[in-house]
Coordinates of C-alpha atoms and ligand atoms in Angstrom, one line a residue:
M1 CA 4.0 4.0 -55.9
N2 CA 3.1 7.3 -54.4
L3 CA 4.8 8.5 -51.2
Y4 CA 1.6 10.2 -49.9
Q5 CA -0.2 6.9 -50.3
I6 CA 2.4 5.1 -48.1
F7 CA 1.7 7.5 -45.3
R8 CA -2.1 7.5 -45.9
D9 CA -2.2 3.7 -45.8
R10 CA -0.8 3.9 -42.2
F11 CA -3.1 6.7 -40.9
E12 CA -6.2 5.8 -42.9
A13 CA -7.8 4.0 -40.0
H14 CA -7.2 7.0 -37.7
L15 CA -8.7 9.9 -39.6
D16 CA -10.3 11.3 -36.4
Q17 CA -7.0 11.2 -34.6
P18 CA -5.5 14.7 -33.9
F19 CA -2.4 15.1 -36.1
L20 CA -1.0 18.7 -35.7
I21 CA -1.7 20.3 -32.3
S22 CA -0.5 23.9 -32.2
P23 CA -1.2 26.1 -29.2
G24 CA -4.0 28.6 -29.9
E25 CA -4.9 26.9 -33.2
A26 CA -7.7 24.5 -34.2
V27 CA -6.4 20.9 -34.0
C28 CA -5.7 19.4 -37.5
S29 CA -6.7 15.8 -37.5
Y30 CA -5.5 13.2 -39.9
G31 CA -8.8 13.5 -41.8
D32 CA -8.3 17.3 -41.9
I33 CA -4.8 17.0 -43.4
D34 CA -6.0 14.5 -45.9
R35 CA -8.7 16.9 -47.1
L36 CA -6.5 19.9 -46.9
S37 CA -3.7 18.3 -48.9
A38 CA -6.2 17.2 -51.5
C39 CA -7.4 20.9 -51.7
F40 CA -3.8 22.1 -52.1
A41 CA -3.3 19.4 -54.8
A42 CA -6.3 20.9 -56.7
A43 CA -4.7 24.4 -56.3
L44 CA -1.4 23.1 -57.6
R45 CA -3.1 21.6 -60.6
L46 CA -4.9 24.9 -61.2
E47 CA -1.5 26.6 -61.3
D48 CA -0.4 24.0 -63.9
V49 CA 2.0 22.3 -61.6
N50 CA 2.7 18.8 -63.0
A51 CA 4.7 15.8 -61.9
L52 CA 8.5 16.5 -61.5
D53 CA 7.9 20.3 -61.6
R54 CA 9.6 22.1 -58.7
V55 CA 7.6 24.0 -56.1
V56 CA 9.8 26.3 -54.1
V57 CA 8.3 27.1 -50.7
Q58 CA 9.5 29.7 -48.1
V59 CA 6.6 29.9 -45.6
D60 CA 6.2 29.8 -41.8
K61 CA 5.6 26.5 -40.0
S62 CA 1.8 25.6 -40.0
A63 CA -0.6 22.9 -40.9
G64 CA -1.1 24.5 -44.2
A65 CA 2.6 24.3 -45.0
V66 CA 2.5 20.5 -44.1
A67 CA -0.5 20.1 -46.4
L68 CA 1.3 21.9 -49.2
Y69 CA 4.2 19.4 -48.8
L70 CA 1.8 16.5 -48.9
A71 CA 0.0 18.0 -51.9
C72 CA 3.3 17.9 -53.8
L73 CA 3.7 14.3 -52.9
R74 CA 0.2 13.6 -54.1
I75 CA 0.7 15.0 -57.5
G76 CA 4.4 14.0 -57.8
A77 CA 5.8 17.5 -57.9
V78 CA 9.2 18.1 -56.3
Y79 CA 9.0 20.0 -53.0
V80 CA 11.8 22.5 -52.4
P81 CA 11.6 24.1 -49.0
L82 CA 13.7 27.2 -48.1
N83 CA 14.8 28.5 -44.7
V84 CA 12.5 31.4 -43.7
A85 CA 15.6 33.3 -42.6
Y86 CA 17.0 33.6 -46.1
T87 CA 17.3 37.1 -47.5
A88 CA 15.9 38.2 -50.9
A89 CA 19.4 37.9 -52.4
E90 CA 19.6 34.3 -51.2
V91 CA 16.1 33.4 -52.4
A92 CA 16.9 34.9 -55.8
Y93 CA 19.7 32.4 -56.2
F94 CA 17.5 29.4 -55.2
L95 CA 14.8 30.5 -57.6
S96 CA 17.0 30.9 -60.6
D97 CA 18.8 27.6 -59.8
A98 CA 15.7 25.5 -59.1
A99 CA 13.6 26.9 -62.0
P100 CA 10.3 26.2 -60.3
T101 CA 6.9 26.3 -61.9
L102 CA 5.5 27.8 -58.7
F103 CA 7.0 29.8 -55.8
V104 CA 5.1 30.1 -52.6
C105 CA 6.2 32.7 -50.0
R106 CA 4.8 34.4 -46.9
P107 CA 2.2 37.1 -47.4
A108 CA 4.5 39.6 -45.6
S109 CA 7.3 38.9 -48.1
A110 CA 5.1 39.3 -51.2
D111 CA 6.0 42.9 -52.1
Q112 CA 9.7 42.1 -52.1
L113 CA 9.7 38.5 -53.4
Y114 CA 7.2 38.8 -56.3
E115 CA 9.7 41.0 -58.0
V116 CA 12.6 38.7 -57.2
A117 CA 10.7 35.7 -58.5
R118 CA 9.7 37.6 -61.7
Q119 CA 13.3 38.5 -62.4
A120 CA 14.3 34.8 -61.8
G121 CA 11.8 33.8 -64.5
V122 CA 9.4 32.0 -62.2
P123 CA 6.0 31.8 -63.9
V124 CA 3.7 31.9 -60.9
T125 CA 4.2 33.2 -57.3
R126 CA 1.6 32.7 -54.6
T127 CA 1.5 33.4 -50.8
L128 CA 0.5 31.2 -47.9
G129 CA 0.1 32.4 -44.3
T130 CA -0.2 30.4 -41.1
S131 CA -4.0 30.8 -41.0
L132 CA -4.5 29.5 -44.5
D133 CA -4.5 33.0 -45.7
G134 CA -2.6 34.4 -48.7
S135 CA -3.5 33.8 -52.3
L136 CA -2.8 30.1 -52.3
G137 CA -4.4 29.6 -48.9
H138 CA -7.6 31.4 -50.0
V139 CA -8.1 29.4 -53.1
T140 CA -7.9 26.1 -51.2
H141 CA -11.2 27.1 -49.4
K142 CA -13.0 27.2 -52.7
L143 CA -11.7 24.2 -54.6
T144 CA -13.0 20.7 -54.8
P145 CA -10.3 18.4 -53.3
S146 CA -8.3 16.5 -55.9
E147 CA -8.0 13.0 -54.5
A148 CA -6.1 11.5 -57.4
L149 CA -2.6 10.3 -56.6
T150 CA 0.0 10.4 -59.3
E151 CA 1.7 7.1 -59.9
R152 CA 5.5 7.5 -59.4
A153 CA 8.6 5.3 -59.7
P154 CA 10.8 4.7 -56.7
D155 CA 13.6 6.6 -58.2
D156 CA 11.5 9.7 -59.1
V157 CA 12.6 12.8 -57.2
A158 CA 10.1 13.8 -54.5
A159 CA 12.0 16.6 -52.8
M160 CA 15.0 18.8 -53.3
L161 CA 16.8 20.4 -50.4
Y162 CA 19.5 22.9 -50.8
T163 CA 22.8 22.1 -49.1
S164 CA 26.3 23.2 -49.8
G165 CA 27.7 19.6 -49.8
T166 CA 31.4 19.7 -49.1
T167 CA 32.2 23.0 -50.9
G168 CA 30.8 26.0 -52.7
R169 CA 27.4 27.4 -53.3
S170 CA 24.2 25.7 -52.3
K171 CA 23.3 22.7 -54.4
G172 CA 19.9 21.0 -54.7
A173 CA 20.1 17.5 -53.2
M174 CA 17.6 15.4 -55.1
L175 CA 15.8 12.9 -52.8
T176 CA 13.8 10.2 -54.4
L177 CA 10.6 8.5 -53.2
E178 CA 12.6 5.5 -52.2
N179 CA 15.2 7.5 -50.3
L180 CA 12.4 9.1 -48.2
A181 CA 10.2 6.0 -47.8
S182 CA 13.0 3.6 -46.9
N183 CA 14.4 5.9 -44.3
A184 CA 11.0 6.7 -42.8
V185 CA 10.0 3.0 -42.5
T186 CA 13.4 2.2 -41.0
L187 CA 13.4 4.9 -38.4
H188 CA 9.8 4.3 -37.4
K189 CA 10.7 0.7 -36.5
Y190 CA 14.2 1.3 -35.1
W191 CA 13.0 3.9 -32.6
G192 CA 10.1 1.7 -31.6
F193 CA 7.2 4.0 -32.5
R194 CA 4.0 2.6 -30.9
P195 CA 0.4 3.3 -30.5
G196 CA -0.2 6.3 -28.2
D197 CA 3.1 8.0 -29.0
V198 CA 2.9 11.8 -29.1
L199 CA 5.8 13.7 -30.8
L200 CA 6.9 17.1 -29.5
H201 CA 7.9 19.0 -32.7
A202 CA 9.7 22.4 -32.2
L203 CA 12.0 22.1 -35.2
P204 CA 11.7 24.1 -38.4
I205 CA 10.1 22.2 -41.3
F206 CA 12.4 23.3 -44.1
H207 CA 15.2 20.7 -43.2
V208 CA 15.5 17.0 -43.2
H209 CA 15.2 16.8 -39.4
G210 CA 11.9 18.5 -38.9
L211 CA 10.3 17.7 -42.2
F212 CA 11.2 14.1 -42.9
V213 CA 12.6 12.5 -39.8
A214 CA 10.0 13.9 -37.4
L215 CA 6.9 14.2 -39.6
H216 CA 7.4 10.9 -41.5
C217 CA 7.7 8.9 -38.3
A218 CA 4.6 10.6 -36.9
M219 CA 2.5 9.9 -40.0
L220 CA 3.6 6.3 -40.3
N221 CA 2.5 5.9 -36.7
A222 CA -0.7 8.0 -37.0
S223 CA 0.7 9.9 -34.0
S224 CA -0.4 13.2 -32.7
V225 CA 2.3 15.9 -33.0
I226 CA 2.6 18.9 -30.6
F227 CA 3.5 21.3 -33.3
L228 CA 5.3 24.4 -31.9
P229 CA 6.2 27.3 -34.2
S230 CA 9.8 27.3 -32.9
F231 CA 11.9 26.3 -29.9
N232 CA 11.0 28.3 -26.8
T233 CA 12.1 26.7 -23.6
H234 CA 9.0 27.8 -21.7
E235 CA 6.6 26.4 -24.3
V236 CA 8.6 23.2 -24.7
R237 CA 8.6 22.5 -21.0
R238 CA 4.9 22.9 -20.9
A239 CA 4.4 20.6 -23.9
L240 CA 6.7 17.9 -22.6
A241 CA 4.0 16.8 -20.2
D242 CA 1.8 15.7 -23.0
A243 CA 4.5 14.1 -25.2
T244 CA 6.3 10.7 -25.3
V245 CA 9.0 11.5 -27.9
M246 CA 11.0 14.6 -28.6
M247 CA 13.4 15.2 -31.5
G248 CA 15.8 18.1 -31.4
V249 CA 19.2 19.6 -32.2
P250 CA 21.7 19.7 -29.3
T251 CA 20.8 23.4 -28.6
F252 CA 17.4 22.3 -27.5
Y253 CA 18.9 20.1 -24.8
T254 CA 21.4 22.7 -23.6
R255 CA 18.7 25.3 -23.5
L256 CA 16.5 23.0 -21.4
L257 CA 19.4 22.4 -19.0
D258 CA 20.0 26.1 -18.7
N259 CA 16.6 26.4 -17.2
E260 CA 17.0 25.6 -13.5
E261 CA 13.4 24.7 -13.1
F262 CA 13.6 22.0 -15.7
T263 CA 13.5 18.6 -13.9
R264 CA 12.7 14.9 -14.1
E265 CA 9.0 15.8 -13.4
D266 CA 8.8 17.7 -16.8
C267 CA 9.7 14.5 -18.6
R268 CA 7.4 12.1 -16.7
N269 CA 5.7 10.9 -19.9
I270 CA 8.6 10.9 -22.2
R271 CA 10.0 7.6 -23.4
L272 CA 12.6 8.9 -25.9
F273 CA 14.7 12.0 -26.4
I274 CA 16.5 12.0 -29.8
S275 CA 19.3 14.4 -30.8
G276 CA 21.0 15.0 -34.1
S277 CA 22.1 17.5 -36.8
A278 CA 25.1 18.5 -34.8
P279 CA 27.4 17.0 -32.2
L280 CA 25.9 16.4 -28.8
T281 CA 28.6 16.8 -26.2
E282 CA 29.3 14.2 -23.6
Q283 CA 28.7 16.9 -21.1
T284 CA 25.2 17.6 -22.3
F285 CA 24.5 13.9 -22.5
T286 CA 25.6 13.3 -18.9
E287 CA 24.0 16.4 -17.4
F288 CA 20.7 15.6 -19.1
E289 CA 20.8 12.1 -17.7
Q290 CA 21.6 13.4 -14.2
R291 CA 18.8 15.9 -14.4
T292 CA 16.1 13.8 -16.0
G293 CA 17.1 10.1 -15.9
H294 CA 17.0 10.0 -19.7
R295 CA 19.9 9.0 -21.9
I296 CA 19.5 11.0 -25.1
L297 CA 19.5 8.8 -28.2
E298 CA 22.0 10.4 -30.7
R299 CA 21.7 9.7 -34.4
Y300 CA 23.6 11.0 -37.4
G301 CA 22.4 12.1 -40.8
M302 CA 22.8 14.4 -43.7
T303 CA 20.6 16.2 -46.2
E304 CA 21.9 14.0 -49.0
T305 CA 21.3 10.7 -47.1
N306 CA 18.6 11.2 -44.5
M307 CA 19.6 9.3 -41.4
I308 CA 22.7 7.1 -41.5
T309 CA 23.4 5.8 -38.0
S310 CA 21.6 5.7 -34.7
N311 CA 22.3 4.7 -31.1
P312 CA 20.0 1.8 -30.2
L313 CA 16.6 2.1 -28.6
D314 CA 17.2 -0.9 -26.3
G315 CA 21.0 -1.3 -26.2
E316 CA 23.7 0.9 -24.8
R317 CA 23.5 4.6 -25.8
V318 CA 27.1 5.8 -25.7
A319 CA 27.8 9.6 -25.3
G320 CA 30.1 10.9 -28.1
T321 CA 29.1 8.2 -30.5
V322 CA 26.4 8.2 -33.2
G323 CA 25.7 4.5 -33.0
Y324 CA 25.3 1.8 -35.6
A325 CA 24.5 1.9 -39.3
L326 CA 20.7 1.7 -39.7
P327 CA 19.4 -1.5 -41.2
G328 CA 20.0 -1.7 -44.9
I329 CA 22.8 0.9 -44.8
E330 CA 26.5 0.1 -45.1
V331 CA 28.9 2.5 -43.4
R332 CA 32.7 2.3 -43.8
V333 CA 35.7 4.4 -42.9
T334 CA 38.4 4.9 -45.5
S335 CA 41.9 6.2 -46.0
D336 CA 42.8 9.2 -48.2
S337 CA 43.1 6.9 -51.1
G338 CA 39.6 5.4 -50.5
E339 CA 40.7 2.0 -49.0
P340 CA 38.5 0.7 -46.2
L341 CA 40.2 1.0 -42.8
P342 CA 40.1 -1.5 -39.9
P343 CA 38.2 -0.7 -36.7
G344 CA 39.8 2.0 -34.6
E345 CA 41.4 3.9 -37.4
L346 CA 40.3 7.4 -38.3
G347 CA 39.3 8.2 -41.8
S348 CA 36.6 9.4 -44.1
V349 CA 33.0 8.3 -43.4
E350 CA 31.3 6.8 -46.4
L351 CA 28.0 5.0 -46.9
K352 CA 25.8 3.1 -49.3
G353 CA 22.1 2.4 -49.1
P354 CA 18.6 3.1 -50.4
N355 CA 18.7 6.4 -48.4
V356 CA 21.4 7.9 -50.5
F357 CA 20.3 10.8 -52.8
T358 CA 20.4 10.5 -56.5
G359 CA 22.5 13.6 -57.1
Y360 CA 22.8 17.3 -57.1
W361 CA 20.4 19.1 -59.4
R362 CA 22.0 19.9 -62.7
M363 CA 25.4 19.1 -61.4
P364 CA 26.4 15.7 -62.6
Q365 CA 30.2 16.4 -62.3
K366 CA 29.9 17.6 -58.7
T367 CA 27.7 14.5 -58.0
A368 CA 30.3 12.2 -59.4
Q369 CA 33.0 13.7 -57.3
E370 CA 31.2 12.8 -54.1
F371 CA 30.9 9.1 -54.9
R372 CA 33.5 6.4 -55.0
S373 CA 33.6 4.1 -58.0
D374 CA 31.9 1.4 -56.0
G375 CA 28.9 3.6 -55.3
F376 CA 29.8 4.7 -51.7
F377 CA 28.9 8.4 -50.9
I378 CA 31.6 10.4 -49.3
T379 CA 30.1 12.4 -46.4
G380 CA 32.9 14.8 -45.7
D381 CA 32.8 13.7 -42.1
L382 CA 35.7 12.1 -40.3
G383 CA 35.2 9.2 -37.9
L384 CA 36.1 5.8 -36.7
L385 CA 34.2 2.5 -36.2
D386 CA 34.8 0.3 -33.2
Q387 CA 34.9 -3.5 -33.3
D388 CA 31.1 -3.7 -33.1
G389 CA 30.5 -1.2 -35.9
R390 CA 29.7 1.7 -33.6
L391 CA 30.6 5.0 -35.3
S392 CA 32.2 8.0 -33.6
L393 CA 32.5 11.3 -35.5
V394 CA 35.7 13.2 -34.7
G395 CA 35.7 16.0 -37.2
R396 CA 35.0 17.1 -40.8
S397 CA 37.1 17.2 -43.9
K398 CA 34.6 19.7 -45.3
D399 CA 34.9 23.3 -44.3
L400 CA 31.6 23.6 -42.5
I401 CA 30.3 25.3 -39.4
I402 CA 27.2 24.0 -37.7
S403 CA 25.5 26.6 -35.6
G404 CA 22.4 25.6 -33.7
G405 CA 21.9 22.8 -36.2
Y406 CA 22.1 25.1 -39.3
N407 CA 25.0 24.4 -41.7
I408 CA 27.1 27.4 -42.6
Y409 CA 29.6 27.3 -45.4
P410 CA 32.6 29.6 -44.7
Q411 CA 33.2 30.0 -48.4
E412 CA 29.8 31.6 -49.0
I413 CA 30.5 34.2 -46.3
E414 CA 34.1 34.7 -47.4
S415 CA 33.0 35.6 -50.9
V416 CA 30.5 38.2 -49.6
I417 CA 33.2 39.8 -47.4
D418 CA 35.9 39.6 -50.0
A419 CA 33.7 41.5 -52.4
L420 CA 33.4 44.5 -50.0
P421 CA 35.4 47.6 -50.9
G422 CA 38.6 47.8 -48.9
V423 CA 38.8 44.1 -48.1
V424 CA 41.8 42.1 -49.3
E425 CA 40.8 38.7 -48.1
S426 CA 39.0 36.9 -45.3
A427 CA 38.8 33.5 -43.5
V428 CA 35.6 32.5 -41.8
I429 CA 35.8 30.0 -39.0
G430 CA 33.6 28.4 -36.4
V431 CA 34.5 28.8 -32.7
P432 CA 32.8 27.0 -29.7
H433 CA 29.6 28.7 -28.6
P434 CA 27.7 27.7 -25.4
D435 CA 24.3 27.9 -27.0
F436 CA 24.7 27.2 -30.7
G437 CA 27.6 24.7 -30.4
E438 CA 29.6 26.7 -32.9
S439 CA 29.5 30.3 -33.9
V440 CA 30.7 32.3 -37.0
I441 CA 33.8 34.5 -36.8
A442 CA 35.5 36.3 -39.7
V443 CA 39.1 37.1 -39.8
V444 CA 39.7 39.9 -42.3
V445 CA 42.6 41.6 -44.0
A446 CA 41.8 45.1 -45.1
I447 CA 43.6 47.7 -47.2
K448 CA 45.3 50.1 -44.9
D449 CA 43.8 53.6 -44.6
Q450 CA 40.4 52.3 -45.7
A451 CA 37.5 52.7 -43.4
V452 CA 36.9 49.0 -42.9
T453 CA 35.7 48.2 -39.4
E454 CA 34.1 45.2 -37.6
A455 CA 30.7 47.1 -37.7
S456 CA 30.9 48.0 -41.4
I457 CA 31.5 44.4 -42.3
I458 CA 28.8 43.0 -40.1
E459 CA 26.4 45.6 -41.5
A460 CA 27.3 44.8 -45.1
T461 CA 26.8 41.0 -44.6
A462 CA 23.4 41.6 -43.1
L463 CA 22.1 42.8 -46.5
Q464 CA 23.1 39.5 -48.2
L465 CA 23.2 36.7 -45.7
A466 CA 20.6 35.2 -43.4
R467 CA 21.1 36.3 -39.8
F468 CA 22.3 32.9 -38.7
K469 CA 25.2 33.0 -41.2
Q470 CA 26.4 36.5 -40.3
P471 CA 29.7 36.7 -38.4
R472 CA 29.2 37.4 -34.7
R473 CA 32.6 38.9 -34.5
V474 CA 35.0 40.3 -37.2
I475 CA 38.7 40.4 -36.3
L476 CA 40.9 42.6 -38.5
V477 CA 44.5 41.3 -39.0
D478 CA 47.5 42.2 -41.1
E479 CA 47.7 38.8 -42.8
L480 CA 46.3 35.3 -42.6
P481 CA 48.5 32.4 -41.6
R482 CA 49.3 30.2 -44.6
N483 CA 51.1 26.8 -45.1
T484 CA 53.9 26.3 -47.6
M485 CA 51.3 25.6 -50.3
G486 CA 49.8 29.0 -49.7
K487 CA 46.6 27.6 -48.1
V488 CA 45.1 29.5 -45.2
Q489 CA 45.6 27.6 -42.0
K490 CA 42.2 27.8 -40.4
N491 CA 43.3 25.4 -37.6
I492 CA 45.7 28.1 -36.4
L493 CA 42.9 30.8 -36.6
R494 CA 40.6 28.5 -34.6
D495 CA 43.2 27.9 -31.9
R496 CA 43.9 31.6 -31.7
Y497 CA 40.3 32.8 -31.6
S498 CA 38.4 30.0 -30.0
A499 CA 38.3 31.8 -26.6
Ligands
MLC1 C1 18.7 31.7 -34.9 N1 19.8 32.5 -34.9 C2 20.9 31.8 -35.1 C3 20.4 30.4 -35.2 N2 19.1 30.4 -35.1 N3 22.2 32.1 -35.1 C4 23.0 31.2 -35.3 N4 22.7 29.8 -35.4 C5 21.4 29.5 -35.4 N5 21.0 28.2 -35.5 C6 19.8 33.9 -34.7 C7 18.5 34.6 -34.6 O1 18.2 35.2 -35.9 C8 18.7 35.7 -33.6 O2 19.4 36.8 -34.2 C9 19.7 35.1 -32.7 O3 20.4 34.1 -33.4 C10 19.0 34.5 -31.5 O4 17.8 33.9 -31.9 P1 17.1 32.9 -30.9 O5 15.7 33.4 -30.7 O6 17.8 32.6 -29.7 O7 17.1 31.7 -31.9 P2 16.0 30.7 -32.0 O8 14.8 31.2 -32.8 O9 15.7 30.2 -30.6 O10 16.7 29.5 -32.8 C11 17.7 28.8 -32.3 C12 17.4 27.3 -32.7 C13 17.1 27.3 -34.2 C14 18.6 26.5 -32.4 C15 16.2 26.8 -31.9 O11 18.2 27.8 -34.9 C16 16.7 25.9 -34.6 O12 15.6 25.5 -34.5 N6 17.7 25.2 -35.2 C17 17.4 23.8 -35.7 C18 18.0 23.7 -37.1 C19 17.6 22.4 -37.7 O13 16.5 22.0 -37.8 N7 18.6 21.7 -38.3 C20 18.4 20.5 -38.9 C21 19.1 20.5 -40.3 S1 18.9 18.9 -41.0 P3 19.4 38.2 -33.5 O14 19.0 39.1 -34.6 O15 18.5 38.3 -32.4 O16 20.9 38.4 -33.1 C22 20.5 18.1 -40.8 C23 20.5 16.7 -41.1 C24 20.4 16.0 -39.8 O17 21.4 18.7 -40.4 O18 21.2 15.1 -39.4 O19 19.4 16.2 -39.1
AMP2 P1 23.2 18.9 -43.4 O1 24.1 19.1 -44.6 O2 22.5 20.1 -42.9 O3 22.3 17.8 -43.7 O4 24.2 18.5 -42.3 C1 24.8 17.3 -42.3 C2 26.0 17.3 -41.4 O5 25.6 17.5 -40.0 C3 26.7 16.0 -41.3 O6 27.6 15.8 -42.4 C4 27.5 16.1 -40.0 O7 28.6 16.8 -40.2 C5 26.5 16.9 -39.1 N1 25.8 16.0 -38.2 C6 24.5 15.5 -38.3 N2 24.2 14.7 -37.2 C7 25.3 14.8 -36.4 C8 25.6 14.2 -35.2 N3 24.8 13.5 -34.5 N4 26.8 14.5 -34.7 C9 27.7 15.2 -35.3 N5 27.5 15.8 -36.5 C10 26.3 15.6 -37.1

């Protein structure tokens, strides 16, 4: 088995078909991506990257970046994408943890990150720009493509994506070939992909949503993809006219609705709008239907599991629910002690299936904690099933903020703030935000008479944390509310500061 082969088998008869269409760039056909990924495979071999070696990648969205991902699949290396917003301090952690054979970064970051990678013990660092420039991009122009596909087993790891799971520092979630292949094939069928479908892609390609859900469905369908560098309302409105399917986080939909000129006419060729990665409010669902006539199909997933549930393509799509377990996946809701609960009762959402990851990289104990003894994975989400098996999510037991579809772990930000001079302790919470869904706020206790201010804390976090994780507000208080066990009561802080 080779995952690239699974995709290639589906698009092989369509090599002339445009694959990635980016405004202002040459179209990349399926034949082009096949050749380009074979060139990257040759380049990886030249750098002595072998099967199961990690390749950490922090590059901008481009056809070359997709080809690099596919090259890793070709040779059986483990693809490890990183958010381009991560700071050098964050990248240093990922590099030392993943211990890659190769690190690929943007040409503009080379000066800073070559040294970071060297200190982390990474043997080789190369660069890749959006026009196939950079040291890795250049070499692909010169090499003979390497067509060989490395035979892999279904439970070999194909990709590793960093996520904080339920607690603590980021962990590498190891996803196998079977995890990725089974979910891709299921989603392609469940969402009714058909000849002629064109996917509008404005998501980043360093997360499950943009990389696996969107691109795998497109490749299995040999579909053209309108490949936008990021979400820009104006560009997306223009591109909608040529697309039949769009996948996005809820912020995409609220931003479209914020544009008064956005109408039903913009969506005349669309057959399916899909939302996920964060809760889609009933208000957005309803307003979107009123404005466009489309009922957004909401689905639910996680880095560790790919997609878990989905509203149906043909049946009723219910606002505020995430639909039914996908075929082959078992979802249950359990009590605190892990007993399955009857429909209608609120508890912990757990699942089992071929989509569930094999574990956190080099963390067997942490992995074991997240699974029940009967093999069900504990998501950290709270929800309830109805009589028909339709799931509604109603909260999270994990301390997690989701801002614009990005996960933010309060503990990571708290440890940065707590380490600042003059700070006693902090509590980081998410509060409602009209654009991002939730936004980060830090409530901080500082030593009296020390020059700790909102501005000084925000400035200090900027050095260490990606912009999307930085607190938008810092509130200085005398003490944090605690329960009798001494635990900070974040619910009280959320109530107090949500407005
Ligand atoms: C950008 N910023 C964010 C942010 N994205 N801040 C908080 N949360 C975010 N998500 C910062 C920018 O750095 C900038 O800082 C300011 O906010 C405004 O930027 P913007 O230009 O408005 O942001 P934009 O580039 O438009 O990005 C917003 C976004 C983007 C929502 C389009 O974040 C995005 O594409 N999100 C999708 C994330 C995603 O793919 N999630 C899937 C995870 S997989 P400044 O300096 O200007 O103040 C997963 C599993 C599953 O969860 O189920 O799918
Ligand atoms: P991540 O760790 O980035 O993969 O994010 C996974 C988390 O995103 C899940 O555990 C949920 O909390 C959340 N999530 C994903 N899809 C949805 C959705 N449709 N509605 C609510 N939350 C979601």
